[in-house]
CSV table of C-alpha atoms in Angstrom, one decimal:
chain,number,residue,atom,x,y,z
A,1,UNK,CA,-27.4,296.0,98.9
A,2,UNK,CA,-24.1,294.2,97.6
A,3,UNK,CA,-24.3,290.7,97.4
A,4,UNK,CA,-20.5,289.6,98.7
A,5,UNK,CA,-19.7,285.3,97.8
A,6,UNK,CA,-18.0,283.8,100.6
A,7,UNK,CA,-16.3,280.9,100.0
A,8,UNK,CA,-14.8,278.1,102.8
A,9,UNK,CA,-12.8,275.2,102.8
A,10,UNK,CA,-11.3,275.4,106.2
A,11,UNK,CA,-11.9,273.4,109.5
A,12,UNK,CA,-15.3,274.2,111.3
A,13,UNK,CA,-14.1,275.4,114.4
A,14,UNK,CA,-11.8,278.0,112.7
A,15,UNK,CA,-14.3,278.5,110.3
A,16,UNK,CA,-17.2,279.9,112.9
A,17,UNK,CA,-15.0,282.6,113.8
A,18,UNK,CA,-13.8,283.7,110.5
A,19,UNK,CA,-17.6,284.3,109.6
A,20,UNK,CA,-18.5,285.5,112.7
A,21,UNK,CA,-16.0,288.1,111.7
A,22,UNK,CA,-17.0,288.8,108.3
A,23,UNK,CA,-21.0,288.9,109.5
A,24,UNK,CA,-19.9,291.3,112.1
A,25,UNK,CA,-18.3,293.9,109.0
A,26,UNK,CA,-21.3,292.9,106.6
A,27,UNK,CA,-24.1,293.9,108.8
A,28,UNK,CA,-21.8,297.3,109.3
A,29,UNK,CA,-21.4,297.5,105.3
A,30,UNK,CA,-24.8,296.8,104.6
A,31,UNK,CA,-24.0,293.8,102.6
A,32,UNK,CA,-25.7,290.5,101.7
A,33,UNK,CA,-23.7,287.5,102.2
A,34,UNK,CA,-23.9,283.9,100.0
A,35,UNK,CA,-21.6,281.3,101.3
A,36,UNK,CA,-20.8,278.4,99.5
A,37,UNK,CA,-19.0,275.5,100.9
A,38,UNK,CA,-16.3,274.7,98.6
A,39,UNK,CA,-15.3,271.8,100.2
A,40,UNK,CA,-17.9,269.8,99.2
A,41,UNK,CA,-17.5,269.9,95.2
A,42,UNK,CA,-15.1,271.9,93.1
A,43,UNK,CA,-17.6,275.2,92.7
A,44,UNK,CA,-18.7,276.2,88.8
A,45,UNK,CA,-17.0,279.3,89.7
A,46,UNK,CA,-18.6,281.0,86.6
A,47,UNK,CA,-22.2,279.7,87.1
A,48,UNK,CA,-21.9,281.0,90.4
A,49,UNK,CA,-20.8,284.4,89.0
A,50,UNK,CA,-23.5,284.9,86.9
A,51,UNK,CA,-26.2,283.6,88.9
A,52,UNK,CA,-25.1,286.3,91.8
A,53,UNK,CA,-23.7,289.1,90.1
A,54,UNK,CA,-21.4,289.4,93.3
A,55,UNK,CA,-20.4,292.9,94.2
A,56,UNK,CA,-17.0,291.1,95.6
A,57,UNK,CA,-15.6,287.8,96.8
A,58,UNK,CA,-14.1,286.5,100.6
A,59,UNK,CA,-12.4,283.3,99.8
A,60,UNK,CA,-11.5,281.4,102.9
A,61,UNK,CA,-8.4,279.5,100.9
A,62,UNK,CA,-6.6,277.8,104.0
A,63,UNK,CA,-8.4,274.3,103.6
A,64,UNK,CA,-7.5,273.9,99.8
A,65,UNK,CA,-5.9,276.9,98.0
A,66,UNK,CA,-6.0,275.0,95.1
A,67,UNK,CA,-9.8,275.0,94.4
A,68,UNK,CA,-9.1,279.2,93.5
A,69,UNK,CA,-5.8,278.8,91.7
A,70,UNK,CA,-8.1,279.3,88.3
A,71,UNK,CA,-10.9,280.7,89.5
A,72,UNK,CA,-12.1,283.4,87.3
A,73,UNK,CA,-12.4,286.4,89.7
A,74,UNK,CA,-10.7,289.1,87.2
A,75,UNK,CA,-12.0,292.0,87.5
A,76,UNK,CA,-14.5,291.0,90.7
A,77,UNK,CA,-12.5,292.5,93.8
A,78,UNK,CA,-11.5,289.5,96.0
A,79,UNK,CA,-10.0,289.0,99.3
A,80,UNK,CA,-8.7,286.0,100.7
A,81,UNK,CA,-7.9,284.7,104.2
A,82,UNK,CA,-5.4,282.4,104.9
A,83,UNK,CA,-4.1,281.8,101.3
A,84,UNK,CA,-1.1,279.1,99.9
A,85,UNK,CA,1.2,281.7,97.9
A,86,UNK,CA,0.7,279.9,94.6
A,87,UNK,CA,-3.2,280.8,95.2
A,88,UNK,CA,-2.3,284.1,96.7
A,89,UNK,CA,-0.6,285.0,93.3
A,90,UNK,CA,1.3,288.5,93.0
A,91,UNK,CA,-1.0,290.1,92.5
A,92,UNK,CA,-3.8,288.6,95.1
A,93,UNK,CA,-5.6,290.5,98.1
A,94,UNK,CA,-4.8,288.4,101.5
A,95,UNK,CA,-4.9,288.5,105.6
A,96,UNK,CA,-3.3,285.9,107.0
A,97,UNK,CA,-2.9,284.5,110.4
A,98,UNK,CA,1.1,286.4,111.3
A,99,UNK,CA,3.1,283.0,111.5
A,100,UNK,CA,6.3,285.0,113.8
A,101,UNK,CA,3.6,286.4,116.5
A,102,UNK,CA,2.1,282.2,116.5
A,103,UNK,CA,5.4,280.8,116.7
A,104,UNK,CA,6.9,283.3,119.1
A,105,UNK,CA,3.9,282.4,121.7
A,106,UNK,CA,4.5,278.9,121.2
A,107,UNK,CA,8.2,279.1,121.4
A,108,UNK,CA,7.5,281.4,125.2
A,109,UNK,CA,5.6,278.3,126.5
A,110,UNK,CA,7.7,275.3,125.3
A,111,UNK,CA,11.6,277.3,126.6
A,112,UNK,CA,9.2,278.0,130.1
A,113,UNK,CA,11.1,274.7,130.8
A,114,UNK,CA,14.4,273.5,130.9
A,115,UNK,CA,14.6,271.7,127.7
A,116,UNK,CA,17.5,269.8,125.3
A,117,UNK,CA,16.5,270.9,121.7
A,118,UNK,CA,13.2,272.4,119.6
A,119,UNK,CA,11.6,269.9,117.0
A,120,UNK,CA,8.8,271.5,114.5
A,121,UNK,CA,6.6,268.9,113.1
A,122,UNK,CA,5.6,269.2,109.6
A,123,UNK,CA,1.9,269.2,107.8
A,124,UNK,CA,1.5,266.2,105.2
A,125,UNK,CA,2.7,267.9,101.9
A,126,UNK,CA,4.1,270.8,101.1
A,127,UNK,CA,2.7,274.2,101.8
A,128,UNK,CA,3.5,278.0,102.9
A,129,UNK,CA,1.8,278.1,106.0
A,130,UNK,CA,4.0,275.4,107.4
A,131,UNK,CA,6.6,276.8,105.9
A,132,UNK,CA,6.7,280.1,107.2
A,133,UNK,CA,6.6,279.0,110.8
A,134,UNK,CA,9.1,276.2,110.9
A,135,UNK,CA,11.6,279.1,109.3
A,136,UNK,CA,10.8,281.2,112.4
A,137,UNK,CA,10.8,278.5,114.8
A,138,UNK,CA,14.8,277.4,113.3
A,139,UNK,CA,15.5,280.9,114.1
A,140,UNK,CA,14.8,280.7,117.8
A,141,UNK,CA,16.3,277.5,118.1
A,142,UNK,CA,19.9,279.3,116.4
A,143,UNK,CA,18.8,282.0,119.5
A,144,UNK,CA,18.9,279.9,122.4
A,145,UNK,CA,21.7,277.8,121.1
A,146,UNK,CA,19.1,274.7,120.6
A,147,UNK,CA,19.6,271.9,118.5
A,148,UNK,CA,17.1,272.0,115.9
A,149,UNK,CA,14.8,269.0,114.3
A,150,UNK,CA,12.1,268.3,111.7
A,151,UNK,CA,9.8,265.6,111.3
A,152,UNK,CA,8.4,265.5,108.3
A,153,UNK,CA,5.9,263.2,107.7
A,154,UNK,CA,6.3,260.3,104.8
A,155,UNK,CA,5.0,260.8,101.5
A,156,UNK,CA,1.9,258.4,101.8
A,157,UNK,CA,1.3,259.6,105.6
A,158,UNK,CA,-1.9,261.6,105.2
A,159,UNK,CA,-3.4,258.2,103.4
A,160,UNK,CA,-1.6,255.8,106.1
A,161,UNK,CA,-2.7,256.6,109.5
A,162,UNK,CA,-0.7,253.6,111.0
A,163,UNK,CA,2.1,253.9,109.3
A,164,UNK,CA,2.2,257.5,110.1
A,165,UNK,CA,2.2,256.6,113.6
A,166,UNK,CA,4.9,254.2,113.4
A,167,UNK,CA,7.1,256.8,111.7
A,168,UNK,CA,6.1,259.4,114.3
A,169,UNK,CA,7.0,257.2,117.4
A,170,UNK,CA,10.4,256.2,115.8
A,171,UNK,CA,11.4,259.9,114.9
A,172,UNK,CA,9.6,260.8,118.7
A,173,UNK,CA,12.3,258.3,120.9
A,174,UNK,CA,15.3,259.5,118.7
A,175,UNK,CA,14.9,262.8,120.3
A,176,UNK,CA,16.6,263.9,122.9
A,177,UNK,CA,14.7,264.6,126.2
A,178,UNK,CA,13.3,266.7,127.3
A,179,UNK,CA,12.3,268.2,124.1
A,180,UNK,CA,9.7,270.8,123.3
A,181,UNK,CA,7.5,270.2,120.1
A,182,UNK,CA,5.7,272.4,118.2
A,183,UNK,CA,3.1,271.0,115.6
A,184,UNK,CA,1.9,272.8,112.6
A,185,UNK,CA,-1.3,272.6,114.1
A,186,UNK,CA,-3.8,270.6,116.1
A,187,UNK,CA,-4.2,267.7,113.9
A,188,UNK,CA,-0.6,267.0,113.8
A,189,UNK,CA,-0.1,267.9,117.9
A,190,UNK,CA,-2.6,265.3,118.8
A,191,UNK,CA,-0.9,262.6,116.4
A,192,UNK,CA,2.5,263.7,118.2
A,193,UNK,CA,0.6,262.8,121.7
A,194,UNK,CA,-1.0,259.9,120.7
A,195,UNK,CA,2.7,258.4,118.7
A,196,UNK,CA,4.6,259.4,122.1
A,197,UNK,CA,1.7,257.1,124.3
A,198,UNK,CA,2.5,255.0,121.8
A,199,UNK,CA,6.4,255.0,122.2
A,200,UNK,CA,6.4,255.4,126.1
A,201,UNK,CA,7.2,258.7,126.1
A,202,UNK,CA,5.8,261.1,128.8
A,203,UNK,CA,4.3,264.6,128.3
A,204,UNK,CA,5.0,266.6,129.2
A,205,UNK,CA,8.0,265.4,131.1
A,206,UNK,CA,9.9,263.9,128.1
A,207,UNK,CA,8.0,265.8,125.5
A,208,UNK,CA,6.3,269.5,125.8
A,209,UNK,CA,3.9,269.7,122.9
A,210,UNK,CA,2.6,272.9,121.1
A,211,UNK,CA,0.2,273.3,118.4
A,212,UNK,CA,-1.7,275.9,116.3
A,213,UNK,CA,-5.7,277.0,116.2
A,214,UNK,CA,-7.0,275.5,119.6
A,215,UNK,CA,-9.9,273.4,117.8
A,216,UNK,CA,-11.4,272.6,121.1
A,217,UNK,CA,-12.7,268.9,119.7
A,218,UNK,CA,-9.5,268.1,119.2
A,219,UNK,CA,-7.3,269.8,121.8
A,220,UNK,CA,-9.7,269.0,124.7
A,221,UNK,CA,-9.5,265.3,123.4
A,222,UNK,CA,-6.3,264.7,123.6
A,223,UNK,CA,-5.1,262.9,126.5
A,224,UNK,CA,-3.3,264.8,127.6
A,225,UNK,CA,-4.7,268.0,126.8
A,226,UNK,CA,-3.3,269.5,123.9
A,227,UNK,CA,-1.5,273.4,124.6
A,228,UNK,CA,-3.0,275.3,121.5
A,229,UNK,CA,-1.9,278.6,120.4
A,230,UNK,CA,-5.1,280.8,119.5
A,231,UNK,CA,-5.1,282.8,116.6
A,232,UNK,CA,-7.9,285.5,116.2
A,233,UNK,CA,-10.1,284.3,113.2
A,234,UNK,CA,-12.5,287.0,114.3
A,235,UNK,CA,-10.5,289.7,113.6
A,236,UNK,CA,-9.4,287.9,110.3
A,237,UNK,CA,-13.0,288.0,108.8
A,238,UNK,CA,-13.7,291.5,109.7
A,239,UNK,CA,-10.1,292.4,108.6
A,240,UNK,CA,-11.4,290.4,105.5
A,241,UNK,CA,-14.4,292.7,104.8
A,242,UNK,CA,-13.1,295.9,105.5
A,243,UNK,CA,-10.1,295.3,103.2
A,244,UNK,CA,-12.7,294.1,100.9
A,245,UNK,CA,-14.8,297.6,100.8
A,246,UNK,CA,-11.6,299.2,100.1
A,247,UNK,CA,-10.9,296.8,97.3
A,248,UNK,CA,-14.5,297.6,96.3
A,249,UNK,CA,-14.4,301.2,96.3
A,250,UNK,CA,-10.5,301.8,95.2
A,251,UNK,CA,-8.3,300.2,92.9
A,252,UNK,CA,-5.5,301.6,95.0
A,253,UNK,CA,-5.2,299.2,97.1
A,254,UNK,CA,-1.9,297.4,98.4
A,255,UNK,CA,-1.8,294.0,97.2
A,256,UNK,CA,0.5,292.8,100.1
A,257,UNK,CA,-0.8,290.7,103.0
A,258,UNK,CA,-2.7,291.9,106.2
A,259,UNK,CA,-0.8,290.2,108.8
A,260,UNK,CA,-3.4,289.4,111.7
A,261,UNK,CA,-1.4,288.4,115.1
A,262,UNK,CA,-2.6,285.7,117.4
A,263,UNK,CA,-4.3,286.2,120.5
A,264,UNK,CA,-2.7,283.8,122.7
A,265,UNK,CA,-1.4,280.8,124.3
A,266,UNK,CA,-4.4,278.6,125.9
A,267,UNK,CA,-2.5,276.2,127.7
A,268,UNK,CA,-3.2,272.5,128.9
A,269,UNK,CA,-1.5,270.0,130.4
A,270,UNK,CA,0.6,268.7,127.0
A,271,UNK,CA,2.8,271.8,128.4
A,272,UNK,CA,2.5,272.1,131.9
A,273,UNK,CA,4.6,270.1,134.5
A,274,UNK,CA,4.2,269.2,138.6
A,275,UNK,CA,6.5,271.5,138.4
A,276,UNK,CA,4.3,274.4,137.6
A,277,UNK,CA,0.9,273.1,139.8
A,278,UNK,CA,0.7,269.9,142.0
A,279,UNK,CA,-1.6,267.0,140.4
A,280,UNK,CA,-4.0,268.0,142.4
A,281,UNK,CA,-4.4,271.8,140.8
A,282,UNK,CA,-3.7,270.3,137.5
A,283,UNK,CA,-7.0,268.6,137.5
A,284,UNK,CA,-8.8,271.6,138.7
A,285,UNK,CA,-7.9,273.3,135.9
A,286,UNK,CA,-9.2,270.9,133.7
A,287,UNK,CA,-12.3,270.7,135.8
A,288,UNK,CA,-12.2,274.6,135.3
A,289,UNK,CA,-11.5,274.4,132.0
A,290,UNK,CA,-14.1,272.2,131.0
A,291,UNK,CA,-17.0,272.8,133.1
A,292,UNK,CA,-16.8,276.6,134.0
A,293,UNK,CA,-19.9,278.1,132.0
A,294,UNK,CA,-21.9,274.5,133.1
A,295,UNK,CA,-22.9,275.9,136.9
A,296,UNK,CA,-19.2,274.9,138.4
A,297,UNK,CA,-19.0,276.4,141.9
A,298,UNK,CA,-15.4,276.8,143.8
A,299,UNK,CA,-16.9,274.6,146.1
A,300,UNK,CA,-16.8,271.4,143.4
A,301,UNK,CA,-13.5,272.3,142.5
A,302,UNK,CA,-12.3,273.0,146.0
A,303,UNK,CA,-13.9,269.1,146.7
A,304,UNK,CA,-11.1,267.9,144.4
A,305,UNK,CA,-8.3,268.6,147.1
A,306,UNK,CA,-9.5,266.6,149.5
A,307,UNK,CA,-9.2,270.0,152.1
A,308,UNK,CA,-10.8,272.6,153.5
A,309,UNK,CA,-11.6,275.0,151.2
A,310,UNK,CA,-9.8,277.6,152.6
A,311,UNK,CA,-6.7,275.2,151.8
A,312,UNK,CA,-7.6,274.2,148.5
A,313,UNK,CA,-7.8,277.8,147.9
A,314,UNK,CA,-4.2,279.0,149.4
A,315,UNK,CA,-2.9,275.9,147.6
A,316,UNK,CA,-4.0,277.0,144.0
A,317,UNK,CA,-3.8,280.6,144.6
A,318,UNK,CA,-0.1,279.5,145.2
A,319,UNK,CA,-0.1,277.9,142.7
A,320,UNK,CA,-2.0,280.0,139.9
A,321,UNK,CA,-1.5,283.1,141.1
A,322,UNK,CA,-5.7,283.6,141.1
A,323,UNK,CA,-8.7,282.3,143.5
A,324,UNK,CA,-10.8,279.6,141.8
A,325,UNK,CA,-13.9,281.8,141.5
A,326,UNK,CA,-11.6,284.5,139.5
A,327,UNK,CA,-10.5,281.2,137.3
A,328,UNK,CA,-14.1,280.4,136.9
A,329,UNK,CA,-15.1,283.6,136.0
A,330,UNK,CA,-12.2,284.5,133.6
A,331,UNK,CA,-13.6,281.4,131.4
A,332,UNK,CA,-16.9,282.2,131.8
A,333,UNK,CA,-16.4,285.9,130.3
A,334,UNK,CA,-14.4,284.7,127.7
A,335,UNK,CA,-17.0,282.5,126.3
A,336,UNK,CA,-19.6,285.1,126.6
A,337,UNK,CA,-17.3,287.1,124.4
A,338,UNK,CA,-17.2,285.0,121.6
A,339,UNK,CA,-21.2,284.9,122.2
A,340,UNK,CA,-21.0,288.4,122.0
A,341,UNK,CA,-18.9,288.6,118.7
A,342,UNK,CA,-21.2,286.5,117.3
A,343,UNK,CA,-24.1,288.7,117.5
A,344,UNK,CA,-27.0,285.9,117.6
A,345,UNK,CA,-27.6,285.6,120.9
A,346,UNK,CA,-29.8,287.7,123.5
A,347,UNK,CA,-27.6,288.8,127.1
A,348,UNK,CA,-30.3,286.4,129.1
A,349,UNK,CA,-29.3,283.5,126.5
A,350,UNK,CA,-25.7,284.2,126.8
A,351,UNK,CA,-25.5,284.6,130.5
A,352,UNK,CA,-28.0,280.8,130.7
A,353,UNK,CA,-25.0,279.6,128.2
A,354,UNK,CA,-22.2,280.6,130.2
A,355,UNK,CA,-23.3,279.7,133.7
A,356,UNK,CA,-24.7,282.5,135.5
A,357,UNK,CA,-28.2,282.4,137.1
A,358,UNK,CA,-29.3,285.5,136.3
A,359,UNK,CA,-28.8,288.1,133.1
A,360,UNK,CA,-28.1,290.4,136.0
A,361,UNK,CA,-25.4,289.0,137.9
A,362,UNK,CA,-23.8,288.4,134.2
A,363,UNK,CA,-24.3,291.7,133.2
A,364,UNK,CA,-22.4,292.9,136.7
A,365,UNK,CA,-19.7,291.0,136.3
A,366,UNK,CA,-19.1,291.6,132.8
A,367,UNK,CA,-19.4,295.3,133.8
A,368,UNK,CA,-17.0,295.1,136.6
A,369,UNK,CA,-14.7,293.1,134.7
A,370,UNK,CA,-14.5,295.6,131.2
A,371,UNK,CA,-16.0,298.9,132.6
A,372,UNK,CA,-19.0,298.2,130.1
A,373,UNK,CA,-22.1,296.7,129.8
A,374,UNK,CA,-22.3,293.4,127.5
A,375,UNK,CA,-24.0,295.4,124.6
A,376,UNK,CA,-21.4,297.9,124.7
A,377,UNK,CA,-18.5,296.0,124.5
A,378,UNK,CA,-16.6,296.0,121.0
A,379,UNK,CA,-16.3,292.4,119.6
A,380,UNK,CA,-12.9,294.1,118.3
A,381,UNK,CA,-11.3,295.5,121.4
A,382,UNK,CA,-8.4,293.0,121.7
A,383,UNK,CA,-7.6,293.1,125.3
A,384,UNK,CA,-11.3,292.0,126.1
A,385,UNK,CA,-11.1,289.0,123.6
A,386,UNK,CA,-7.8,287.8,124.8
A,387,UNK,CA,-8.2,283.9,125.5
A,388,UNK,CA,-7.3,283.4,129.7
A,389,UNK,CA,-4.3,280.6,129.9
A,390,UNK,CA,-4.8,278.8,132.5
């Protein structure tokens, strides 16, 4: 059995799917994974090496590329996800997350509305990933004929939170409204929402705000709700590991990096308007969002309209274009899809997890809903892991 060394220095919640992802392709290889968190201490690469005798190495670089800049991999095939290009190298095995399929979702939700310009805002420093999707995000702003801005925060702005803000809120009322933002990724969207409370403007009236990777403790924080674009870290790791066995067992191998397209847009209220749902159907989306695999019955949510619920439901079928139980379930099954990818949990636990009563009313409507029972379904058949936008 080949002992592969999986390194991370990204975010949890991106994290948790990357692995998932890369256990998924090792318990198909046959492999033995060690992860080491490199985010904790600069690794001793070499003791490491020699201590493991690793058959190959997954570096998750997208928290700090810089740790693997001098790592001494020669000659040990090595894949990594996510990588800066001065880690990435020429010469360097990647898959990254496709930064034209992320910013063409977020660009789809924030020109939905009638807006004056597009403004990208920028990660602390310098870096590729940024980079790459503030180029593509000018380009659709020369499409549509947009003016186009940048906020790009100061050089001491990752250290000062406050004067961050202040810098944010200034550069926020200079635009011209409405305006439709799209942050690098969740950290920076939720700093854009809290600057704009902070500055008086509204979103997303004055402001539509878009971010990147849907980190649910941050998005679901926000207030309001921050519209996240999903990429699929899943499919990353297991992209990750099969380009690995083929670094492993060729030398052949194209150095040039696996592009890994997003999966979609999960929306919340930083991007919707009345326009789009009455107040009322905004918050049972929220409700829906939020409390779907925790028992929620269309009856609470239809209690929230202060109707009948025959009205509530013509009122945010109208609305949505869906019932409330279909809304329900569509956020249920998603969930029990990632459960699914995951591989650790039994179909009684998931369908407890996800709100249904039985294993076999879970099992039914997951059958109805892909044509296949739960331990059948393909943690890698996209349509099925698609994230519902609500």
């Amino acid at each position: 059995m080949h002992t592969i060394l999986v390194f991370r220095t990204g975010a949890q919640a991106a994290w948790s799917e990357k692995f998932a992802g890369i256990s998924a392709f090792a318990r198909e290889a046959g492999w033995q994974l060690q992860t080491i968190d490199a985010r904790l201490s600069k690794p001793t690469f070499k003791d490491l090496i020699d201590f493991w005798s690793p058959r190959g190495i997954l570096a998750d670089a997208s928290g700090d590329a810089a740790q693997f800049r001098n790592a001494p991999f020669a000659g040990i095939p090595t894949v990594y996800l996510n990588p800066e290009t001065d880690a990435q190298g020429a010469r360097r095995l990647s898959v990254i997350s496709d930064p034209e399929g992320i910013v063409r979702l977020a660009a789809h939700e924030l020109l939905s509305r009638e807006i004056k310009a597009l403004v990208y805002v920028d990660w602390f420093s310098p870096v590729s990933w940024s980079e790459s999707k503030r180029t593509v995000l000018r380009t659709v702003a020369h499409l549509h004929k947009l003016p186009f801005h940048i906020i790009t925060p100061s050089r001491n702005a990752a250290q000062d939170s406050v004067g961050f803000m202040r810098q944010l809120s200034a550069e926020l009322k200079s635009l011209p409204q409405p305006s439709g933002v799209f942050a690098v990724n969740d950290v920076i969207g939720a700093a854009v929402i809290t600057a704009a409370g902070k500055a008086d403007i509204r979103i997303p009236e004055d402001l539509s705000v878009v971010s990147v990777d849907d980190d649910p403790e941050i998005c679901e924080n926000c207030s309001p709700t921050l519209t996240s674009i999903r990429p699929d870290f899943f499919r990353m790791g297991f992209a990750a590991g099969r380009l690995l066995r083929q670094a492993i067992e060729s030398t052949d191998v194209q150095p040039s990096p696996l592009t890994i397209p997003p999966l979609s847009t999960v929306r919340r209220a930083s991007s919707r308007t009345l326009a789009d749902y009455d107040a009322t159907v905004n918050k049972a989306l929220e409700l829906i969002r939020l409390k779907a695999c925790e028992g929620l019955t269309p009856a609470d949510v239809s209690a929230l309209f202060g109707a009948s619920r025959r009205s509530a439901e013509i009122r945010f079928k109208a609305a949505t274009g869906r019932t409330i139980g279909d809304a329900i379930l569509t956020i249920r099954l998603s969930a029990a899809c990632e459960y699914l990818a995951n591989g650790t949990s039994s179909v009684a636990a998931i369908a407890n997890f996800c709100g249904w009563k039985s294993d076999l009313a879970f099992r039914k409507a997951f059958k109805s809903r892909y044509g296949v029972a739960p331990l059948k379904w393909s943690p890698l058949a996209g349509s099925s892991r698609v994230q519902p936008s609500l």
